[in-house]
Coordinates of C-alpha atoms and ligand atoms in Angstrom, one line a residue:
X1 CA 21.4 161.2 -161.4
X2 CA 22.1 163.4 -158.4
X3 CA 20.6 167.0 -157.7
X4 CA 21.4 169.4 -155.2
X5 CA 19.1 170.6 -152.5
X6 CA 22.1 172.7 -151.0
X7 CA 20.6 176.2 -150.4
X8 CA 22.6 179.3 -148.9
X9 CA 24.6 179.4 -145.5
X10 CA 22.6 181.7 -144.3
X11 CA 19.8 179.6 -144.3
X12 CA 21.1 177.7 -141.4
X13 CA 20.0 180.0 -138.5
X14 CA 17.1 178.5 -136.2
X15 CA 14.3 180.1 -135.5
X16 CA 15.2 181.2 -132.1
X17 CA 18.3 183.2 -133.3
X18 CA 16.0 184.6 -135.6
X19 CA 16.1 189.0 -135.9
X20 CA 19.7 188.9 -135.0
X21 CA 21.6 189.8 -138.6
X22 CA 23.8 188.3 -140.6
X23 CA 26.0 187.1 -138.3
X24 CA 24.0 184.7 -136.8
X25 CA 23.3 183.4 -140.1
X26 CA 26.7 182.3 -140.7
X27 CA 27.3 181.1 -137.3
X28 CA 24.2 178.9 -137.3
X29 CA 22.2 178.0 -134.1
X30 CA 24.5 178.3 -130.8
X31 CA 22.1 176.5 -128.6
X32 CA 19.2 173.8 -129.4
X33 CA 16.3 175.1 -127.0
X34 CA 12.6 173.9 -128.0
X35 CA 11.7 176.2 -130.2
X36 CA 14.7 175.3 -132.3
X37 CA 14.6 171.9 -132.3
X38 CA 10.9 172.1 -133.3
X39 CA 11.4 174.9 -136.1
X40 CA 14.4 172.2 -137.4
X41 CA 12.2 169.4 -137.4
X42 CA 9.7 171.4 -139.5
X43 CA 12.1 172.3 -141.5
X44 CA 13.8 168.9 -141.9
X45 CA 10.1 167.7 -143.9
X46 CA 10.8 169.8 -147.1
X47 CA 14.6 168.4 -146.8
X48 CA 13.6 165.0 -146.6
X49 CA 11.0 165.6 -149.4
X50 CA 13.4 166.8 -152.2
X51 CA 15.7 163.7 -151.0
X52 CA 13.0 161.3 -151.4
X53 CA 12.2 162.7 -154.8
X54 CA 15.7 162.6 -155.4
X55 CA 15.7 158.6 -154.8
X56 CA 17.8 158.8 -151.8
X57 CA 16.8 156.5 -148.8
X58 CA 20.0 156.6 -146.6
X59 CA 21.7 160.0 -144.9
X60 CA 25.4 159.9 -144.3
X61 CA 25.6 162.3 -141.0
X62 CA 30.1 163.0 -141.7
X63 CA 32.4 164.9 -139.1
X64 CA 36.1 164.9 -139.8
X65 CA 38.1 164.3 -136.7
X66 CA 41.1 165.6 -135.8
X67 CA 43.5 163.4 -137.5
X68 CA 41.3 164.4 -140.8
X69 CA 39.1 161.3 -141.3
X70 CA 35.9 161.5 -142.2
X71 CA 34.1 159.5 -140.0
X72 CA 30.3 158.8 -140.4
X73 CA 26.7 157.4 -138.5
X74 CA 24.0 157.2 -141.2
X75 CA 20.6 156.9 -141.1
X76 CA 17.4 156.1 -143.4
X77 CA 15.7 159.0 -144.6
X78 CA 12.6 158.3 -142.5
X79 CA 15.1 159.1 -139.4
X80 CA 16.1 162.9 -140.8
X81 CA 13.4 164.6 -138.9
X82 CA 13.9 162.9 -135.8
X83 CA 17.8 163.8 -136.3
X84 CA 17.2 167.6 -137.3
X85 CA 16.0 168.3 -134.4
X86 CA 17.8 166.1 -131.5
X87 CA 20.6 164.4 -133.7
X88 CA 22.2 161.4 -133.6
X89 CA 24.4 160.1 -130.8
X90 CA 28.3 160.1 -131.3
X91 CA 31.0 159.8 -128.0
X92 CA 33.5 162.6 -127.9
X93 CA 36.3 159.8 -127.8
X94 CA 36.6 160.2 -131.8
X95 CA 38.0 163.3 -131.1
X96 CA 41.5 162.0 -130.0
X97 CA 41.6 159.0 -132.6
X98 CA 44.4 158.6 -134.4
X99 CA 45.2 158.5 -138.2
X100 CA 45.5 154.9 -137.3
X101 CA 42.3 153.4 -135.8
X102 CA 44.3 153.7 -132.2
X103 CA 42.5 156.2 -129.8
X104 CA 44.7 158.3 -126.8
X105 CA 43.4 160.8 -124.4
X106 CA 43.6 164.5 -123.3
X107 CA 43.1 167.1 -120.9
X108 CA 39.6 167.5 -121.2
X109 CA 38.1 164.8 -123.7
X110 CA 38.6 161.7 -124.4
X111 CA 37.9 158.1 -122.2
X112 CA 34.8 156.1 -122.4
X113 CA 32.0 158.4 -120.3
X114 CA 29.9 161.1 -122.4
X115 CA 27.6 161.4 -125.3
X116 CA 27.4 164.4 -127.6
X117 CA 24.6 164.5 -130.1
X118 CA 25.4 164.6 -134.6
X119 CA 22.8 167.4 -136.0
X120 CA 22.8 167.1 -140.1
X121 CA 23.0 171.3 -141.3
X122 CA 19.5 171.4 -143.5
X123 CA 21.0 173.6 -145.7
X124 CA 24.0 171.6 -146.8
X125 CA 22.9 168.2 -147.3
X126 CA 23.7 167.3 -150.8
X127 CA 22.7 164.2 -152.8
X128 CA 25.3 162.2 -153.9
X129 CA 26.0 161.7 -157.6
X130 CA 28.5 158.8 -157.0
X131 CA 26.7 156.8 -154.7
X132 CA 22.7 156.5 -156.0
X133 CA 20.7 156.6 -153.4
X134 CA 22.5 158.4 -150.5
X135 CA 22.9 162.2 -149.6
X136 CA 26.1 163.2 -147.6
X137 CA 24.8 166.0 -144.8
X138 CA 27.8 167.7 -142.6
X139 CA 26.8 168.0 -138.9
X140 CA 27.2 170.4 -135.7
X141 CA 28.2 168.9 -132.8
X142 CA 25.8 169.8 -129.7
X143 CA 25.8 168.1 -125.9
X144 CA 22.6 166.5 -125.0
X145 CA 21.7 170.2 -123.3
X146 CA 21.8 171.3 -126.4
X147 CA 24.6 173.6 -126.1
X148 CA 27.4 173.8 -128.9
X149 CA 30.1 171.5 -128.3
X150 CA 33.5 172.5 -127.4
X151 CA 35.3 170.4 -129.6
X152 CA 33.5 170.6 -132.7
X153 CA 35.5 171.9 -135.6
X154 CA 33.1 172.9 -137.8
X155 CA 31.3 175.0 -134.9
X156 CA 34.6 176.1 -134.4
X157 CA 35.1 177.6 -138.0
X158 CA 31.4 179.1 -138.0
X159 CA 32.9 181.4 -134.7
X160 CA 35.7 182.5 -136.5
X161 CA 33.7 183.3 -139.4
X162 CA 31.2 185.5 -137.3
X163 CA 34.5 187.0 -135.4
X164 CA 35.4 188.1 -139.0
X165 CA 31.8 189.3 -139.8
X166 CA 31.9 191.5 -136.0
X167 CA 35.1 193.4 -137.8
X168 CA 33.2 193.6 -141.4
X169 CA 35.0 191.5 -143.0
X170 CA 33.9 188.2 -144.7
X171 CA 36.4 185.6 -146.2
X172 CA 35.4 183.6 -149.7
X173 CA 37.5 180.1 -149.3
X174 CA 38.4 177.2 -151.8
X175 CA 40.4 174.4 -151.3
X176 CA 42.7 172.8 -154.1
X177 CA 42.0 169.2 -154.7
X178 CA 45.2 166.9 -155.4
X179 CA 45.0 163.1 -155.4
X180 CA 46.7 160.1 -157.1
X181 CA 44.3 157.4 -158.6
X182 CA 45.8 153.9 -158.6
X183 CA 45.9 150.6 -157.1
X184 CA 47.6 149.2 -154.6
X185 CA 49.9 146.0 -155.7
X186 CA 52.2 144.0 -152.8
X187 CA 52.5 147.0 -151.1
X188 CA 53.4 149.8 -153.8
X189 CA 51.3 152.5 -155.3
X190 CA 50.4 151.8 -159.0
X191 CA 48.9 155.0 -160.9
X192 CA 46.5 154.4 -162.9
X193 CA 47.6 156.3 -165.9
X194 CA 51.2 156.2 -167.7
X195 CA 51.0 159.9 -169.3
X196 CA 53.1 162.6 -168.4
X197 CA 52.9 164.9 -165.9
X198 CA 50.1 167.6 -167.2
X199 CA 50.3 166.0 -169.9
X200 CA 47.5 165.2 -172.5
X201 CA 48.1 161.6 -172.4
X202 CA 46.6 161.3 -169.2
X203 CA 43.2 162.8 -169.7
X204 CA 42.6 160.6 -172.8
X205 CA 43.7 157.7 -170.9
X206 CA 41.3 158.7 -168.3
X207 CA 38.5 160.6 -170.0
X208 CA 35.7 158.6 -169.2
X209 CA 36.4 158.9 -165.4
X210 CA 37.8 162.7 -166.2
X211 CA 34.4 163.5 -167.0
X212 CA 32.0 161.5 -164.6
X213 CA 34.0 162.8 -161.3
X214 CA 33.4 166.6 -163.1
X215 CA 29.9 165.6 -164.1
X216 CA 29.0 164.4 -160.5
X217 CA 30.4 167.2 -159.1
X218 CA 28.6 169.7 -160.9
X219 CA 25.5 167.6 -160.4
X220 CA 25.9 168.1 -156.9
X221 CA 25.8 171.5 -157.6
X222 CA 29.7 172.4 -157.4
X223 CA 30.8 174.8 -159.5
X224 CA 34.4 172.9 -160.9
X225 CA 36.8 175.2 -162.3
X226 CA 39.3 173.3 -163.9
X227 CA 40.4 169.6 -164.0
X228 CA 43.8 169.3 -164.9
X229 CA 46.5 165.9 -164.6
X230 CA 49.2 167.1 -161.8
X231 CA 52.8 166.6 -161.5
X232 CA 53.2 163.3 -159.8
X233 CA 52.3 160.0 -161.1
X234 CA 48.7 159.0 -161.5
X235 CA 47.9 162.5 -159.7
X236 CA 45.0 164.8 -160.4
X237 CA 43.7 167.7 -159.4
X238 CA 40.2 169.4 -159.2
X239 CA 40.0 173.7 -158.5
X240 CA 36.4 174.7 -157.2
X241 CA 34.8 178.3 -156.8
X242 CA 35.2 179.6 -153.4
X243 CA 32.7 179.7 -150.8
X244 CA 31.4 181.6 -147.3
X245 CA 34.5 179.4 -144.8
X246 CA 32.6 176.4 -143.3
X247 CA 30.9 176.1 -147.0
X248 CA 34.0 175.7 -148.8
X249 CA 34.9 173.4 -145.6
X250 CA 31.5 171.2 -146.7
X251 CA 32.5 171.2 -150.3
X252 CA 36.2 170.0 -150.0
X253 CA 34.6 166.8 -147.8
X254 CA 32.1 166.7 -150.5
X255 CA 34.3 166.9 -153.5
X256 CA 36.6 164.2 -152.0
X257 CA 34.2 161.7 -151.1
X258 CA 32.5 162.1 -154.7
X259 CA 35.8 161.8 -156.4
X260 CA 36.4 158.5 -154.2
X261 CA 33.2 157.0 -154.8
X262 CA 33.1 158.1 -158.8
X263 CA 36.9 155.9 -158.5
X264 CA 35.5 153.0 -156.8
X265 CA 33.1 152.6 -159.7
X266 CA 36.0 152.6 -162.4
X267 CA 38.1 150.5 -160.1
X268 CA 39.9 152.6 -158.9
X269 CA 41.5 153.6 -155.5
X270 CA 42.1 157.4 -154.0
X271 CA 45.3 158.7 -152.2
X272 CA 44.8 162.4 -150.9
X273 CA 47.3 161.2 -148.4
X274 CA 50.4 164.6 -148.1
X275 CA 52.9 161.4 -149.5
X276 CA 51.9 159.0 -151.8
X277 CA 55.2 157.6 -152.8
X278 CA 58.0 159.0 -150.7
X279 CA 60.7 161.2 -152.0
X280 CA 58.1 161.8 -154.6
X281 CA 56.0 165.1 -155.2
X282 CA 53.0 164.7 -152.8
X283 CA 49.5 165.8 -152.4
X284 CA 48.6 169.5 -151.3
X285 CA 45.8 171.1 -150.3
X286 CA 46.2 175.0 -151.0
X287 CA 43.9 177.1 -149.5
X288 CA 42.9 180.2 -151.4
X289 CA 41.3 183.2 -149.1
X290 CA 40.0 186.2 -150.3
X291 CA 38.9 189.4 -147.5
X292 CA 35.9 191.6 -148.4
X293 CA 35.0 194.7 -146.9
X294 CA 32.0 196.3 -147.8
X295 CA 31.7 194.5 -150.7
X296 CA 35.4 195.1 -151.8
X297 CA 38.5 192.5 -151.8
X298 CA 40.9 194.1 -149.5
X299 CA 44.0 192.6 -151.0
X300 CA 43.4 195.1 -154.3
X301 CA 42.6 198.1 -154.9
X302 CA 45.1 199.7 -152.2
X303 CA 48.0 201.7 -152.0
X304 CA 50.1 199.1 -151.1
X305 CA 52.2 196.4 -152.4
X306 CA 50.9 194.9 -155.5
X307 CA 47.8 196.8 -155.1
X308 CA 47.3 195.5 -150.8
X309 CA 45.2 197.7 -148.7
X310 CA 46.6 198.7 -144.9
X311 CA 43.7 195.4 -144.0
X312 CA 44.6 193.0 -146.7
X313 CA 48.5 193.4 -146.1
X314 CA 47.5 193.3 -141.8
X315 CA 45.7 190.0 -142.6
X316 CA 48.0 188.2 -144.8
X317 CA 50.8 189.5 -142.1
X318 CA 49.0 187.8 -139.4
X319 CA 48.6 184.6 -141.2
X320 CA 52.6 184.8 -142.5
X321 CA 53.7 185.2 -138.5
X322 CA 51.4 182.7 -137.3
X323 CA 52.6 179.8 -140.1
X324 CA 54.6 177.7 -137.9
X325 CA 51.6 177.2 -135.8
X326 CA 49.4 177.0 -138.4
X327 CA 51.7 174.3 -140.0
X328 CA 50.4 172.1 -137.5
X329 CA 47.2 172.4 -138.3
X330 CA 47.3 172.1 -141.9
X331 CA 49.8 169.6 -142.5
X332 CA 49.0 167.8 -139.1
X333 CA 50.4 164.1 -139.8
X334 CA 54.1 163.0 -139.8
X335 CA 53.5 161.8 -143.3
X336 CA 52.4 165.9 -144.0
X337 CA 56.5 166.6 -143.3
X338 CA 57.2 164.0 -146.9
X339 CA 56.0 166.5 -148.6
X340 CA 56.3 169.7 -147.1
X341 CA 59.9 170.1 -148.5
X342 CA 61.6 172.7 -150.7
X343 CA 61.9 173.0 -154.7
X344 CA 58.2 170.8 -154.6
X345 CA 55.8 173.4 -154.8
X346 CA 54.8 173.0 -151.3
X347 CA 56.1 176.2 -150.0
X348 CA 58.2 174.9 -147.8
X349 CA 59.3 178.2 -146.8
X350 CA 57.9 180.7 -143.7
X351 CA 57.7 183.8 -146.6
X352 CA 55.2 185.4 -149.3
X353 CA 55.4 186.3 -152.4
X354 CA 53.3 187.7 -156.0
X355 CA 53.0 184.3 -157.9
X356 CA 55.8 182.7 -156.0
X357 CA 55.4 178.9 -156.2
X358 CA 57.7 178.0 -153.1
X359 CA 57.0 180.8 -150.9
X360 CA 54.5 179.2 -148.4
X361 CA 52.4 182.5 -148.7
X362 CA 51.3 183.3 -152.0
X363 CA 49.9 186.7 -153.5
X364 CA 47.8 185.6 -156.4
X365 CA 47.1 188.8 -158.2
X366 CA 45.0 187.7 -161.6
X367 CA 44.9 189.6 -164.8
X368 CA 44.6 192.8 -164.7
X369 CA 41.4 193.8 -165.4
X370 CA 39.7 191.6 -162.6
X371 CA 42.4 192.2 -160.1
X372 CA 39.7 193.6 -157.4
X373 CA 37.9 190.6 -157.8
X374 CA 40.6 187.8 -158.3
X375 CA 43.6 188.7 -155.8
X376 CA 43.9 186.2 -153.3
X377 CA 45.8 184.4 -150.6
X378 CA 47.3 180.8 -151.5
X379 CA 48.1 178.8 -148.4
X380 CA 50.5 176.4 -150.1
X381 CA 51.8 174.7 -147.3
X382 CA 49.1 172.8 -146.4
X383 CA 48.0 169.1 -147.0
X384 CA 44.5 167.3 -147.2
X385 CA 45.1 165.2 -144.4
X386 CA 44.2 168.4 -142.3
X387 CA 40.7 169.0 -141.4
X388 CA 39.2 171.7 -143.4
X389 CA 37.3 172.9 -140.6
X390 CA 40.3 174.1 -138.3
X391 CA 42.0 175.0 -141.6
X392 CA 39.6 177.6 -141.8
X393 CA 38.6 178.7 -138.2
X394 CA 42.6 179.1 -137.8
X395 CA 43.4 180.9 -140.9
X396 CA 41.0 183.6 -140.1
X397 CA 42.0 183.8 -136.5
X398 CA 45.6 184.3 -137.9
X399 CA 44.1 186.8 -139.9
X400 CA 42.2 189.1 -137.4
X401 CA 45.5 188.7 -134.8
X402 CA 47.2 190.2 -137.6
X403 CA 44.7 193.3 -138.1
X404 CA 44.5 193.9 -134.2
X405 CA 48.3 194.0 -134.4
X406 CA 48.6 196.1 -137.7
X407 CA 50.8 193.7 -139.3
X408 CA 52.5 194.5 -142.0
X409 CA 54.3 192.0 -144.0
X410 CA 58.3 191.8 -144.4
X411 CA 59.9 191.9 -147.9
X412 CA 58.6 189.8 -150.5
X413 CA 60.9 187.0 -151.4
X414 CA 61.1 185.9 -155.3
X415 CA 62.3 182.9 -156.6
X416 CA 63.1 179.6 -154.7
X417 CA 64.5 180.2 -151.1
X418 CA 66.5 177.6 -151.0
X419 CA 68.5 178.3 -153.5
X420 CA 69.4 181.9 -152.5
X421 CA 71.6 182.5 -149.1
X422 CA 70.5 184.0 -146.4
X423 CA 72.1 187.2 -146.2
X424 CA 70.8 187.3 -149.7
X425 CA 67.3 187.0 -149.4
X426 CA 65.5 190.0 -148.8
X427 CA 63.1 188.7 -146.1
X428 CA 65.7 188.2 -143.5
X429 CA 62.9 186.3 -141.7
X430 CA 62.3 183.6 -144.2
X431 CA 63.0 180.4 -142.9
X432 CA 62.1 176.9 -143.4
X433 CA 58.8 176.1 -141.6
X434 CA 58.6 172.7 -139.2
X435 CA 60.3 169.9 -140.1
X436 CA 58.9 167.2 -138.4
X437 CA 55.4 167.1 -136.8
X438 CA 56.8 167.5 -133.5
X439 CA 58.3 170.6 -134.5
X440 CA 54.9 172.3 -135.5
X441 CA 53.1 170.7 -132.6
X442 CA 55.9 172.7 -130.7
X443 CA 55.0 176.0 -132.2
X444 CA 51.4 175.3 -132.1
X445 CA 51.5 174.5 -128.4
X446 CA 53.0 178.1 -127.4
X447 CA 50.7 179.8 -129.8
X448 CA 48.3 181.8 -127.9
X449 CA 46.2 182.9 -130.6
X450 CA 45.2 179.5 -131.9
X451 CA 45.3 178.2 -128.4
X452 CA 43.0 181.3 -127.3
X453 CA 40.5 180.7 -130.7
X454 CA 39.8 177.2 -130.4
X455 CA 39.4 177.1 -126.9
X456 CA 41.4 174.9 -124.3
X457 CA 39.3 171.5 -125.3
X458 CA 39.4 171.5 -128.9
X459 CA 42.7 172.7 -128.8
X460 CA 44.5 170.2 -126.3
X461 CA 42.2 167.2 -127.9
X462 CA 44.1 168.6 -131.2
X463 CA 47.5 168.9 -129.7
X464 CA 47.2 165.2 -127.9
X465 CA 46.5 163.7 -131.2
X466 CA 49.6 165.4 -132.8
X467 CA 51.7 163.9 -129.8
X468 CA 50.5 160.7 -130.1
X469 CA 50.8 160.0 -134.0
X470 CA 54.4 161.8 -133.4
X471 CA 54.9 158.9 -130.7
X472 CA 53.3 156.4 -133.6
X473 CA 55.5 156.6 -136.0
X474 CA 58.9 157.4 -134.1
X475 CA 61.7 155.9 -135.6
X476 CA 59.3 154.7 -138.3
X477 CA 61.0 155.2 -142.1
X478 CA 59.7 157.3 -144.4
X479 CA 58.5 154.4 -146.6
X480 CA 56.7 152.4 -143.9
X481 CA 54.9 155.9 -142.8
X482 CA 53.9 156.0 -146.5
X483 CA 52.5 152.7 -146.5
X484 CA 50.5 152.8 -143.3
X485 CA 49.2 156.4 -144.2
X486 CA 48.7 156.1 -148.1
X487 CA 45.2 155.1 -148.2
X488 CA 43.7 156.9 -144.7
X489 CA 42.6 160.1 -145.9
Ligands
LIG1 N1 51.6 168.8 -155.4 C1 52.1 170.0 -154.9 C2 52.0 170.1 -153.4 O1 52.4 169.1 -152.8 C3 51.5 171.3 -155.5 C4 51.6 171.4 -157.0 C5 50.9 172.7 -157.4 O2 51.5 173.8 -157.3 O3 49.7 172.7 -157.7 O4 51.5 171.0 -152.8
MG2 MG1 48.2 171.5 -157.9

């Protein structure tokens, strides 16, 4: 079935950018003058070749908004050069949507008046093994100048990436994929497997569909490193190799919507929603971030804690201080605080630690041997109704605030915070992150750095959406937030 005709990031620089290093060619084209637009559309004739070849006739153009939909314009495959080079109209009023359908407003977007225009990145369009026929291209937002539009996330996460790149560093990203595969009967979630949790069962109950979502995937051109049955019923999980940011961004969208078509096929439906049942173990999305400097993982190698260099352990301190905030941006629904609670693996808990499951930050080391090129950063407090793009873009701002600050990181906490008092722990400063929604909108509101890297639009379009879904659901039980958020993401 499906082939790839994804090609490296750094393709994605126009022509006009051109002579300006590798930072532009992670960042892609800031501005769409003419000679841009017309390199794009030259481009766009090769794409659309291999797609045709490929039998695909329709283009989904897919931006995820700020409550973490994917929301889509296509277009047939005659229409690519034409929207390679101009795009494809879109009004900036999906930006303060809600989880919901409902749409609300905010400082500087959001009403009826404006246009902005949906261009498809050449270099990431990817056929689509699940749905014959289609390809699934992720898009830049631009204004009909042509300039790079304030509130686009994914323009957004290409900045941060080339603030990284203007300190030497460069991140390598990928995103944990957790869903539950059921149905939906009179209102309750039915998985669609009995087995146990990882247990054996499950995969023989499911190995037809166990190996097409794989098999699409890796004819897509992902490179899937495990699929394993998870803890909670009917749930899954997929683990990907990582990626420059915005690509692993691409590929968690990608991954999702392939495992949700391959579902639809087998009857099946697809919950990547933070609670799918509540009171239940719900559905993460860790983040694992590796730093490289000259061609070297900062978080080995070094004199420092569990082998951190001065960088790695500044980075991963400014990601550990900024959590609160960054809670908000990764588990950004009132359905995300279901889950985000202790002794669930969702590291409910503002502290890091080597291989610790319930600290919110965790060290992943590897075996030794390939500790240079293995040690990471788990994320695990985030969910998938987050949009991977400010996921991203936010981490690494985190990140660099740490290193202009010369973090350093507290005490590292081992074993299950909860469980130990406080005058016990050794990081004084662990605490439970946000609560509630409102709470991390809080924290994310007074935080200048995230404030200051997203810029006032994006971020007050973000922050009014995270008001108004608090407003949604107030007073709303946790079962009937379940139920109205189970099947959104
Ligand atoms: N499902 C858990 C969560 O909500 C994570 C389980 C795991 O550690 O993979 O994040
Ligand atoms: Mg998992």
């Amino acid at each position: 079935m499906g082939c790839s005709v994804t090609t490296q990031a750094g393709d994605s620089a126009g022509a006009g950018d051109a002579g300006s290093g590798g930072r532009v060619a992670a960042i892609g084209p800031v501005t769409l003058g003419a000679e841009q637009r017309a390199e794009l559309v030259r481009r766009s004739g090769a794409v659309a070749g291999r797609l045709g070849a490929a039998g695909v006739t329709m283009v989904a153009l897919c931006w995820i908004d700020n409550s973490g939909i994917a929301r889509v314009k296509s277009i047939p495959l005659g229409r690519l050069e034409r929207a390679a080079g101009w795009g494809v109209g879109m009004s900036p009023v999906f930006d303060v949507f809600l989880v919901n359908d409902d749409i609300t407003t905010s400082k500087y977007i959001g009403g009826p008046d404006g246009d902005l225009r949906l261009v498809p990145d050449l270099d990431r369009i990817a056929v689509l093994a699940g749905q014959p026929g289609w390809a699934l291209a992720p898009v830049d937002r631009y204004t009909q100048e042509g300039r790079r539009y304030a509130g686009c996330q994914r323009s957004f996460a290409r900045r941060m990436t080339g603030e990284a790149l203007e300190h030497g560093l460069t991140a390598r990203v990928s995103f944990e994929i957790e869903w539950a595969l059921g149905m939906e009967d009179d209102g309750r979630f039915v998985p669609a497997c009995a087995g146990p949790a990882y247990g054996m069962t499950r995969v023989i109950e499911l190995s037809d569909y166990g190996r097409e979502v794989v098999g699409a995937l890796e004819r897509q051109g992902i490179v899937v490193e495990q699929f394993h049955p998870e803890y909670a019923a009917g749930q899954l999980e997929v683990s990907v190799a990582t990626s420059d940011p915005v690509g692993a961004a691409d590929e968690s969208v990608l991954v999702r919507q392939t495992i949700r078509a391959v579902s639809a096929r087998f009857g099946f439906q697809v919950s990547f929603a933070p609670s799918v049942v509540a009171g239940s173990v719900g559905n993460g999305g860790h983040v694992h971030l590796s730093i490289w400097r000259d061609g070297k993982n900062v978080l080995a190698g070094g004199p420092g804690r569990h082998g951190l260099t001065s960088d790695g352990e500044a980075f991963a301190g400014g990601i550990l201080a900024s959590l609160p905030a960054l809670t908000a941006v990764g588990a950004p629904s009132v359905a995300s605080y279901l889950r985000l609670v202790p002794s669930h693996w969702a590291g409910a808990y503002q502290c890091w630690g080597q291989e610790n499951r319930e600290a919110a930050l965790r060290l992943v080391t590897g075996s030794s041997g390939e500790h240079d090129v293995r040690a990471n950063l788990e994320v695990k407090c985030f969910d998938l109704a987050a949009n991977p793009y400010l996921v991203v873009g936010s981490l690494i701002a985190a990140g660099l605030d740490g290193l202009r600050s010369g973090a350093t990181l507290p005490p590292e906490t081992s074993g299950d915070p909860v469980g130990i008092a406080a005058g016990d722990l050794a990081d004084p400063d662990a605490r439970r992150l946000p609560q509630s929604l409102a709470e991390a909108a809080g924290h994310l509101e007074r935080s200048a750095v995230l404030r200051g890297a997203m810029g006032e639009p994006l971020f007050e379009a973000f922050l009014a959406v995270r008001k108004a879904e608090t407003e949604l659901f107030s007073g709303v039980s946790p079962d009937d937030i379940v139920a109205r958020t189970r099947w959104r993401w």
